[in-house]
Tab-separated table of C-alpha atoms in Angstrom:
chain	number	residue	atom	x	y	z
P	1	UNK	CA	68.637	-24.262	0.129
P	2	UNK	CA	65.858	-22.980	2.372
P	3	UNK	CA	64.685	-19.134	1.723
P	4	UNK	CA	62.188	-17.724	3.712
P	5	UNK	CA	61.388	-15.341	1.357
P	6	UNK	CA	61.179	-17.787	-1.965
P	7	UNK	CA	58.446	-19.522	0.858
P	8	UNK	CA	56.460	-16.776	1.651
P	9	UNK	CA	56.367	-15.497	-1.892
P	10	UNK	CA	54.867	-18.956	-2.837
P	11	UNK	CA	52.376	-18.558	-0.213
P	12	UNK	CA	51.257	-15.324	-0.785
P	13	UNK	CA	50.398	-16.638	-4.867
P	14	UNK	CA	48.695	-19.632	-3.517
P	15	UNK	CA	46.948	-17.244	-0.881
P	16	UNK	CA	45.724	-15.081	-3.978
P	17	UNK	CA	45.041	-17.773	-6.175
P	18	UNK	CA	42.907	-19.263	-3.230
P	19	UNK	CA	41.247	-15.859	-3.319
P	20	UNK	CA	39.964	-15.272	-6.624
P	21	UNK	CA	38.661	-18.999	-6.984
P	22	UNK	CA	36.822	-18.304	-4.054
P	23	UNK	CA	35.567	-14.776	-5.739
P	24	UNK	CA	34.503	-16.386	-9.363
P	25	UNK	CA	33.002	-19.172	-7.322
P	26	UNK	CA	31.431	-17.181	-5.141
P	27	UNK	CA	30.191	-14.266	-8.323
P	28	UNK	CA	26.620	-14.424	-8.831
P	29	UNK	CA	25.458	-15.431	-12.072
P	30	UNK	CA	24.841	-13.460	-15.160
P	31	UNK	CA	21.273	-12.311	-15.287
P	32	UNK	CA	19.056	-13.861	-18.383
P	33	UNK	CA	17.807	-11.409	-20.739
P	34	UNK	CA	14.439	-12.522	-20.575
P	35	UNK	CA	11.882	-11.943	-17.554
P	36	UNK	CA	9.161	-14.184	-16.539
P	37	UNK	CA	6.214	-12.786	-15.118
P	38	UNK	CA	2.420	-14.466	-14.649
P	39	UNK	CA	-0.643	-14.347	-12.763
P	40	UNK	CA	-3.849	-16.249	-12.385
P	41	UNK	CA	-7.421	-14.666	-12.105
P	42	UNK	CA	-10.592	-15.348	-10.304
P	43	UNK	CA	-13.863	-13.257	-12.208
P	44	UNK	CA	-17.056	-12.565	-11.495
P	45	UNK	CA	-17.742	-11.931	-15.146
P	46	UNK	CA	-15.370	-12.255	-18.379
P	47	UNK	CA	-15.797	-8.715	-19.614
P	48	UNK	CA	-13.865	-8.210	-23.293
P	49	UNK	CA	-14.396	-4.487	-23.973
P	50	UNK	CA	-17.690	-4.407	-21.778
P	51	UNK	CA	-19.242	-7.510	-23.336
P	52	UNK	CA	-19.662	-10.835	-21.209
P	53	UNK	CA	-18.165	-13.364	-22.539
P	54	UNK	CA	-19.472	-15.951	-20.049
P	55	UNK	CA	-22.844	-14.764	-19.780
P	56	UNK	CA	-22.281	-13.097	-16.590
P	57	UNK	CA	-21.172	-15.782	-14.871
P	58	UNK	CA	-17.594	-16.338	-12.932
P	59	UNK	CA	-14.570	-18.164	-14.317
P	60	UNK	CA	-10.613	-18.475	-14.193
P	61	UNK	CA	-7.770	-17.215	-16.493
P	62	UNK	CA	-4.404	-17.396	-16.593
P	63	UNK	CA	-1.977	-15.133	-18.026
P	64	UNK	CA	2.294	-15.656	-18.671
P	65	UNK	CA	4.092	-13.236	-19.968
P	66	UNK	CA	7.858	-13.437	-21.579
P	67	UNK	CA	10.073	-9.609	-21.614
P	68	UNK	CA	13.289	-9.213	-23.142
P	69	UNK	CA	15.613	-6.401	-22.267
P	70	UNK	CA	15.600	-5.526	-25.754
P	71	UNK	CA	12.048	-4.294	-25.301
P	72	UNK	CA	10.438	-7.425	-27.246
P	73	UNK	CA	7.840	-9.136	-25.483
P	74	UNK	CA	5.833	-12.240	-25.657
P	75	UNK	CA	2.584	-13.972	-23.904
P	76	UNK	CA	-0.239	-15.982	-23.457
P	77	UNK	CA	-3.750	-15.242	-22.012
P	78	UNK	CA	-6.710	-18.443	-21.587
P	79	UNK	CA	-9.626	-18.078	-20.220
P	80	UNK	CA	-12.756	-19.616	-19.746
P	81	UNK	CA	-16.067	-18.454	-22.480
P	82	UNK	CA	-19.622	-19.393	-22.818
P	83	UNK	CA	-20.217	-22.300	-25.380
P	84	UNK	CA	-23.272	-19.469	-26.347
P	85	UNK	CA	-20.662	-16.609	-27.327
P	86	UNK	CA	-18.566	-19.096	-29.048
P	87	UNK	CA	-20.903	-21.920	-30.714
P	88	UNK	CA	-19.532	-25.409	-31.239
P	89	UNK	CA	-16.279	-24.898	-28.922
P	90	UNK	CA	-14.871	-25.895	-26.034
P	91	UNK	CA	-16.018	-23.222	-23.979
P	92	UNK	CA	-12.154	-21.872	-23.881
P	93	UNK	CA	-10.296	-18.667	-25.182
P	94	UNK	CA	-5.900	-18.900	-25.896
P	95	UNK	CA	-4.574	-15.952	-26.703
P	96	UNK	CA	-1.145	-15.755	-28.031
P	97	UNK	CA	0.520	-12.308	-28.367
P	98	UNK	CA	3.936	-10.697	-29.066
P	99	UNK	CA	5.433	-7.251	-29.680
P	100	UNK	CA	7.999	-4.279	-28.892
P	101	UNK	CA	7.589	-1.353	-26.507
P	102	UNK	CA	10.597	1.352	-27.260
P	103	UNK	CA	11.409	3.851	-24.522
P	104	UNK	CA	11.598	7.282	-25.399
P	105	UNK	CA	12.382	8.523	-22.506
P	106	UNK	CA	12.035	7.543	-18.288
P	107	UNK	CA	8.065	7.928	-18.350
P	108	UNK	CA	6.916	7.593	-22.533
P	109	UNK	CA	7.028	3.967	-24.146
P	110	UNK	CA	5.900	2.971	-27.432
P	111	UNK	CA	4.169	-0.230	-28.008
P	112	UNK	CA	3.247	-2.405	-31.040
P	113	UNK	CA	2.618	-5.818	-31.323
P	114	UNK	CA	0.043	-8.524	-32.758
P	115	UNK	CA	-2.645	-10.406	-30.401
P	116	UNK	CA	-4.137	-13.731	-31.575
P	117	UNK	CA	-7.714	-14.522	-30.438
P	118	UNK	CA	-8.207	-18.453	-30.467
P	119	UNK	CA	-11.462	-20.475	-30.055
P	120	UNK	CA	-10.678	-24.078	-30.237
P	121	UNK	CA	-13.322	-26.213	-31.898
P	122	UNK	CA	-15.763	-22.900	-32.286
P	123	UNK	CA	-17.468	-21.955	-35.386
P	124	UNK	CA	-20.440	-22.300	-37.651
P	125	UNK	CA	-22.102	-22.613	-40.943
P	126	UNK	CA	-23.539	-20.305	-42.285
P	127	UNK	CA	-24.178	-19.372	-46.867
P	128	UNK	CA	-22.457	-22.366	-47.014
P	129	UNK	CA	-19.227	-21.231	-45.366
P	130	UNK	CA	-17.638	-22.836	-42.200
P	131	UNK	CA	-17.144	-19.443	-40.029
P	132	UNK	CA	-14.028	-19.481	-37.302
P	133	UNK	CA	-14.268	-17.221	-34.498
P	134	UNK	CA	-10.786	-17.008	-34.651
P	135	UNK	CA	-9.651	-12.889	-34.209
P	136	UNK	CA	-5.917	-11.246	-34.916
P	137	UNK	CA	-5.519	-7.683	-34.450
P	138	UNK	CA	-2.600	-5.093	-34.825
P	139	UNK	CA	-1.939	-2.633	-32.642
P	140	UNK	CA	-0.174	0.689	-31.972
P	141	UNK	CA	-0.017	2.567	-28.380
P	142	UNK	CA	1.468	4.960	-26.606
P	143	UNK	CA	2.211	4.800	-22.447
P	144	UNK	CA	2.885	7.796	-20.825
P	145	UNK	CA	3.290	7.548	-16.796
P	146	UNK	CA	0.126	6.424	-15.851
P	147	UNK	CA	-1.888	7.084	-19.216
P	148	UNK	CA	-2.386	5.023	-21.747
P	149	UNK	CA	-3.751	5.147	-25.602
P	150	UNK	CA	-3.926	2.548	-27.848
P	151	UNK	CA	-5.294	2.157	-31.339
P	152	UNK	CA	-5.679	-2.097	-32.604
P	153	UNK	CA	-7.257	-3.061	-36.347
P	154	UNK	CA	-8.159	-6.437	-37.236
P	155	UNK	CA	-6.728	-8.403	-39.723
P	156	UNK	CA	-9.121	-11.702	-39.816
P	157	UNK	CA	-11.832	-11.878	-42.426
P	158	UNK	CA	-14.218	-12.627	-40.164
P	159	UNK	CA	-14.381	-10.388	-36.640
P	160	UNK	CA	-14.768	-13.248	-33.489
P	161	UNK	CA	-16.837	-14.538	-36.202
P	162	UNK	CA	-18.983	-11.686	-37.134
P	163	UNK	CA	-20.262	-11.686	-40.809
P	164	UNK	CA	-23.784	-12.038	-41.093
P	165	UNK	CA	-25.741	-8.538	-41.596
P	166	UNK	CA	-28.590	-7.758	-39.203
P	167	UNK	CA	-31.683	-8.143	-40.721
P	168	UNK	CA	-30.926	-9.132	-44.351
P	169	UNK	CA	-28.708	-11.746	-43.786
P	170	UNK	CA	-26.130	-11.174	-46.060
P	171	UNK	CA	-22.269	-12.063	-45.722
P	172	UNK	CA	-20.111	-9.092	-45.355
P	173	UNK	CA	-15.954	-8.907	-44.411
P	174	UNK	CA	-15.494	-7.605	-41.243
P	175	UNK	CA	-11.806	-7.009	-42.035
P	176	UNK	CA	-10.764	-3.802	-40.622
P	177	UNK	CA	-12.636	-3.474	-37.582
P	178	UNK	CA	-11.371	-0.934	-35.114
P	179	UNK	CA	-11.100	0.031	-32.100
P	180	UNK	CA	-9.992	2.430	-29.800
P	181	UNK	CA	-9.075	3.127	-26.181
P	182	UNK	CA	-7.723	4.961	-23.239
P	183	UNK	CA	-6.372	4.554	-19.912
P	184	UNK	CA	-5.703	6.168	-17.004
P	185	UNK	CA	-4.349	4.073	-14.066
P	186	UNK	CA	-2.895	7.044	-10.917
P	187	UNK	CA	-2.035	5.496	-7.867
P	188	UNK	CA	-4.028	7.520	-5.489
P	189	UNK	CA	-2.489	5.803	-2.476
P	190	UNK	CA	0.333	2.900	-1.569
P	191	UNK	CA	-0.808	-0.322	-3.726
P	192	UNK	CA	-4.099	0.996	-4.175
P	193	UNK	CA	-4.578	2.202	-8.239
P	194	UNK	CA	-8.107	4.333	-9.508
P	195	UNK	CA	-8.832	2.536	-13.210
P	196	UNK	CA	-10.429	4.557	-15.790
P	197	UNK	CA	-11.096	3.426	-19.101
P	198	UNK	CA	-13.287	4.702	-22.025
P	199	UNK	CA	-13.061	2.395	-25.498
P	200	UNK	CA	-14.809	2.708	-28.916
P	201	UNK	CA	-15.543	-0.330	-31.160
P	202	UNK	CA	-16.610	0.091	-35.185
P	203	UNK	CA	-17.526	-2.973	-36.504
P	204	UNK	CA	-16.604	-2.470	-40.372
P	205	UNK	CA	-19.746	-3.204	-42.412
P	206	UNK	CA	-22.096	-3.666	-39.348
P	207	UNK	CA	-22.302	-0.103	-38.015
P	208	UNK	CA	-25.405	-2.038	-35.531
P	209	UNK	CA	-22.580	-3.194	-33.976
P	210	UNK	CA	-20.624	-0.466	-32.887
P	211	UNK	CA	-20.682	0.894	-28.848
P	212	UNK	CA	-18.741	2.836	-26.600
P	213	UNK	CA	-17.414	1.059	-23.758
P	214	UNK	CA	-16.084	2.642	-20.082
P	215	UNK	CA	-14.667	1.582	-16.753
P	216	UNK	CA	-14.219	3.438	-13.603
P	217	UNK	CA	-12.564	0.810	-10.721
P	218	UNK	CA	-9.999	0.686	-8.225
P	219	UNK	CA	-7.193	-2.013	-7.638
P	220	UNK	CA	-5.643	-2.626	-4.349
P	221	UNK	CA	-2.323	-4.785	-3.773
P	222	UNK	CA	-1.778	-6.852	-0.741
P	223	UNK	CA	2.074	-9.146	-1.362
P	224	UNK	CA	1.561	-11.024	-4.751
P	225	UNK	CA	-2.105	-10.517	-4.314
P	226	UNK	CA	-4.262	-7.957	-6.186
P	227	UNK	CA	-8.070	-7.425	-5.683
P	228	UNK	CA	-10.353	-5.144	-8.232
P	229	UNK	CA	-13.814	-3.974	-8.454
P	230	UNK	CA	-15.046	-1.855	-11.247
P	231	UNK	CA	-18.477	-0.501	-12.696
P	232	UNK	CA	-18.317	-1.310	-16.380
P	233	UNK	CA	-20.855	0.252	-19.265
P	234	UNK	CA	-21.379	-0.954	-22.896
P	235	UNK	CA	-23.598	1.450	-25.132
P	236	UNK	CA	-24.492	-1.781	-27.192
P	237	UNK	CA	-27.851	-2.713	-28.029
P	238	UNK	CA	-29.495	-5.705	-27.023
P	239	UNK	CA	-31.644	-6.197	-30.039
P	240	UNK	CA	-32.865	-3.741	-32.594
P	241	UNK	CA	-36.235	-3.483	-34.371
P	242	UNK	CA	-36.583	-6.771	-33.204
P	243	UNK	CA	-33.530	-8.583	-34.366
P	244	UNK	CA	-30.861	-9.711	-32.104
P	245	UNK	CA	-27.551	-7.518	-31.834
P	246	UNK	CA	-25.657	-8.044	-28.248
P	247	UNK	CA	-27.623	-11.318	-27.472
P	248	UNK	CA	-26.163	-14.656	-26.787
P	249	UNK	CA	-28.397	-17.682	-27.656
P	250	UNK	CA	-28.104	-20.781	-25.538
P	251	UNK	CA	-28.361	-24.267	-27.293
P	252	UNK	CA	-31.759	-24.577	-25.323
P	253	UNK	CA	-33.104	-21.131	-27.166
P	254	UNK	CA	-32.750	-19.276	-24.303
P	255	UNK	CA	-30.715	-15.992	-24.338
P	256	UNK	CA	-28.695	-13.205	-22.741
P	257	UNK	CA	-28.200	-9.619	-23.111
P	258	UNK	CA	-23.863	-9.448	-23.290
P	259	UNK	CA	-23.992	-5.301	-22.736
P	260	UNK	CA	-25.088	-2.279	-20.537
P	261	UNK	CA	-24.309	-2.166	-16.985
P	262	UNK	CA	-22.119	-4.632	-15.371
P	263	UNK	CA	-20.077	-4.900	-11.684
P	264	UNK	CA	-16.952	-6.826	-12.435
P	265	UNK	CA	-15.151	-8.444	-8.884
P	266	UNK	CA	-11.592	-9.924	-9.670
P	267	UNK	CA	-8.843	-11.833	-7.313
P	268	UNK	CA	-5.390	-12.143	-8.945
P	269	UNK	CA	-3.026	-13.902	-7.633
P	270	UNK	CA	1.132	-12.959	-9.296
P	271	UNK	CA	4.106	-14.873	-9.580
C-alpha cells in the first residue's frame, strides 16, 4: 500500500546520505606531517664564515629543506667551490644535515642537529696520508625572536682538511675545532630584515688559524624573491712570517688571499 510518509521518510535518508558523501568527498585532505621548503641562490662570492670559498668569484647553490611537526628537521645545501680551496675535486660542496628544534615557548626554540660537509673527489697527500676535506660538526643553539646563538664542534679528524702545522710541517688532529656565533636578524620594515652577525673560529692545534668573523647586511623580500647585500670582515691572516695561512694556491702557482674585507650581493629565489 502507498504511504506518503514511508516515501518521504525514504527520501529524506537518501537526501542525507546524498549529503554526507558529498561532505567526505568534498573534505579536504589530511595535511602531511612533513613540510617542504627550498630555494636557489645567485652569489657574488661563496663566503663560509667570512672566507671565500670561490676565490671571490660568483656561483649558484641550492638549498631543500625537509620539517616535521614533531620539530625534526632535515636538508641539503650544494654549492659551487674553487678547485684551489678544495684540491683534486670537483669544484662542488653537498651538505647533508639533520636535527631537532624544541619550542619552549611562542618566541624561544632550541636547536641541535649534525651538518655534513662533503667534497667529492677532494683531497691530498700529504706524510704519507691521503687527507679528505670532508667536515661534520655538532651543534647546539638557541633562537630567541629575532636573535640567535649557536655553538658547533667538529667531529672529523681532519678540519675541511686542515692538518699540516704552519711552518714546521708537522701533522696535528684538528678534532675539536670550534666555533661560535651570533645573530641578530629585526625586521626594521615590511620584508625588509637588518643582518648582523659576529662569529669566532679556534682551529684546535693551529691557533694561526683562528679569526673573528662579522656581518652587517640587509635583506629585502619582493613575492618568493629575496635580495641581500652585506659588508663581511674576516680577522684572518693572509700569510704570516712569510708562510701562507688564508691563501688559496691555484694549480698554475698563482694565489688568493680568502679573508679581510669582502661585499657579498645575493638573489634567492624560494619555493
Amino acid at each position: 500500500m502507498f504511504s506518503p510518509s514511508r516515501t518521504l521518510h525514504r527520501l529524506a535518508a537518501a537526501s542525507c546520505l546524498a549529503t554526507l558523501a558529498t561532505t567526505a568527498c568534498a573534505a579536504e585532505p589530511v595535511p602531511s606531517a612533513w613540510t617542504e621548503t627550498g630555494n636557489i641562490t645567485a652569489v657574488s662570492d661563496y663566503l663560509f664564515r667570512g672566507i671565500s670559498q670561490t676565490q671571490a668569484k660568483p656561483t649558484a647553490q641550492a638549498t631543500l629543506d625537509f620539517t616535521h611537526s614533531s620539530g625534526v628537521y632535515l636538508g641539503l645545501f650544494g654549492s659551487g667551490v674553487s678547485h684551489a680551496a678544495y684540491n683534486n675535486g670537483a669544484g662542488s660542496e653537498l651538505d647533508v644535515y639533520g636535527g631537532y628544534r624544541h619550542s619552549v615557548n611562542a618566541d624561544t626554540t632550541i636547536d641541535a642537529g649534525l651538518v655534513t660537509y662533503w667534497f667529492p673527489g677532494a683531497h691530498y697527500a700529504t706524510g704519507g696520508k691521503d687527507i679528505k676535506y670532508h667536515t661534520q660538526e655538532a651543534k647546539l643553539g638557541v633562537n630567541i625572536g629575532s636573535f640567535n646563538a649557536t655553538g658547533r664542534v667538529s667531529l672529523s679528524r681532519y678540519w675541511f682538511g686542515f692538518t699540516v702545522q704552519p711552518g714546521s710541517g708537522e701533522l696535528v688532529d684538528t678534532r675539536g675545532t670550534v666555533y661560535g656565533e651570533l645573530n641578530w636578524n629585526p625586521e626594521l620594515a615590511p620584508g625588509l630584515v637588518l643582518n648582523l652577525h659576529a662569529g669566532r673560529q679556534q682551529v684546535r692545534h693551529m691557533d694561526d688559524f683562528n679569526f673573528y668573523d662579522a656581518k652587517v647586511g640587509v635583506t629585502k623580500t619582493v613575492g618568493n624573491w629575496a635580495f641581500a647585500a652585506a659588508g663581511v670582515y674576516n680577522s684572518g691572516d693572509a700569510s704570516k712570517n712569510g708562510t701562507p695561512l688564508w691563501t688559496f694556491f691555484n694549480a698554475d702557482g698563482s694565489s688568493k688571499n680568502v679573508v679581510q674585507k669582502r661585499l657579498l650581493v645575493t638573489a634567492t629565489r624560494n619555493f
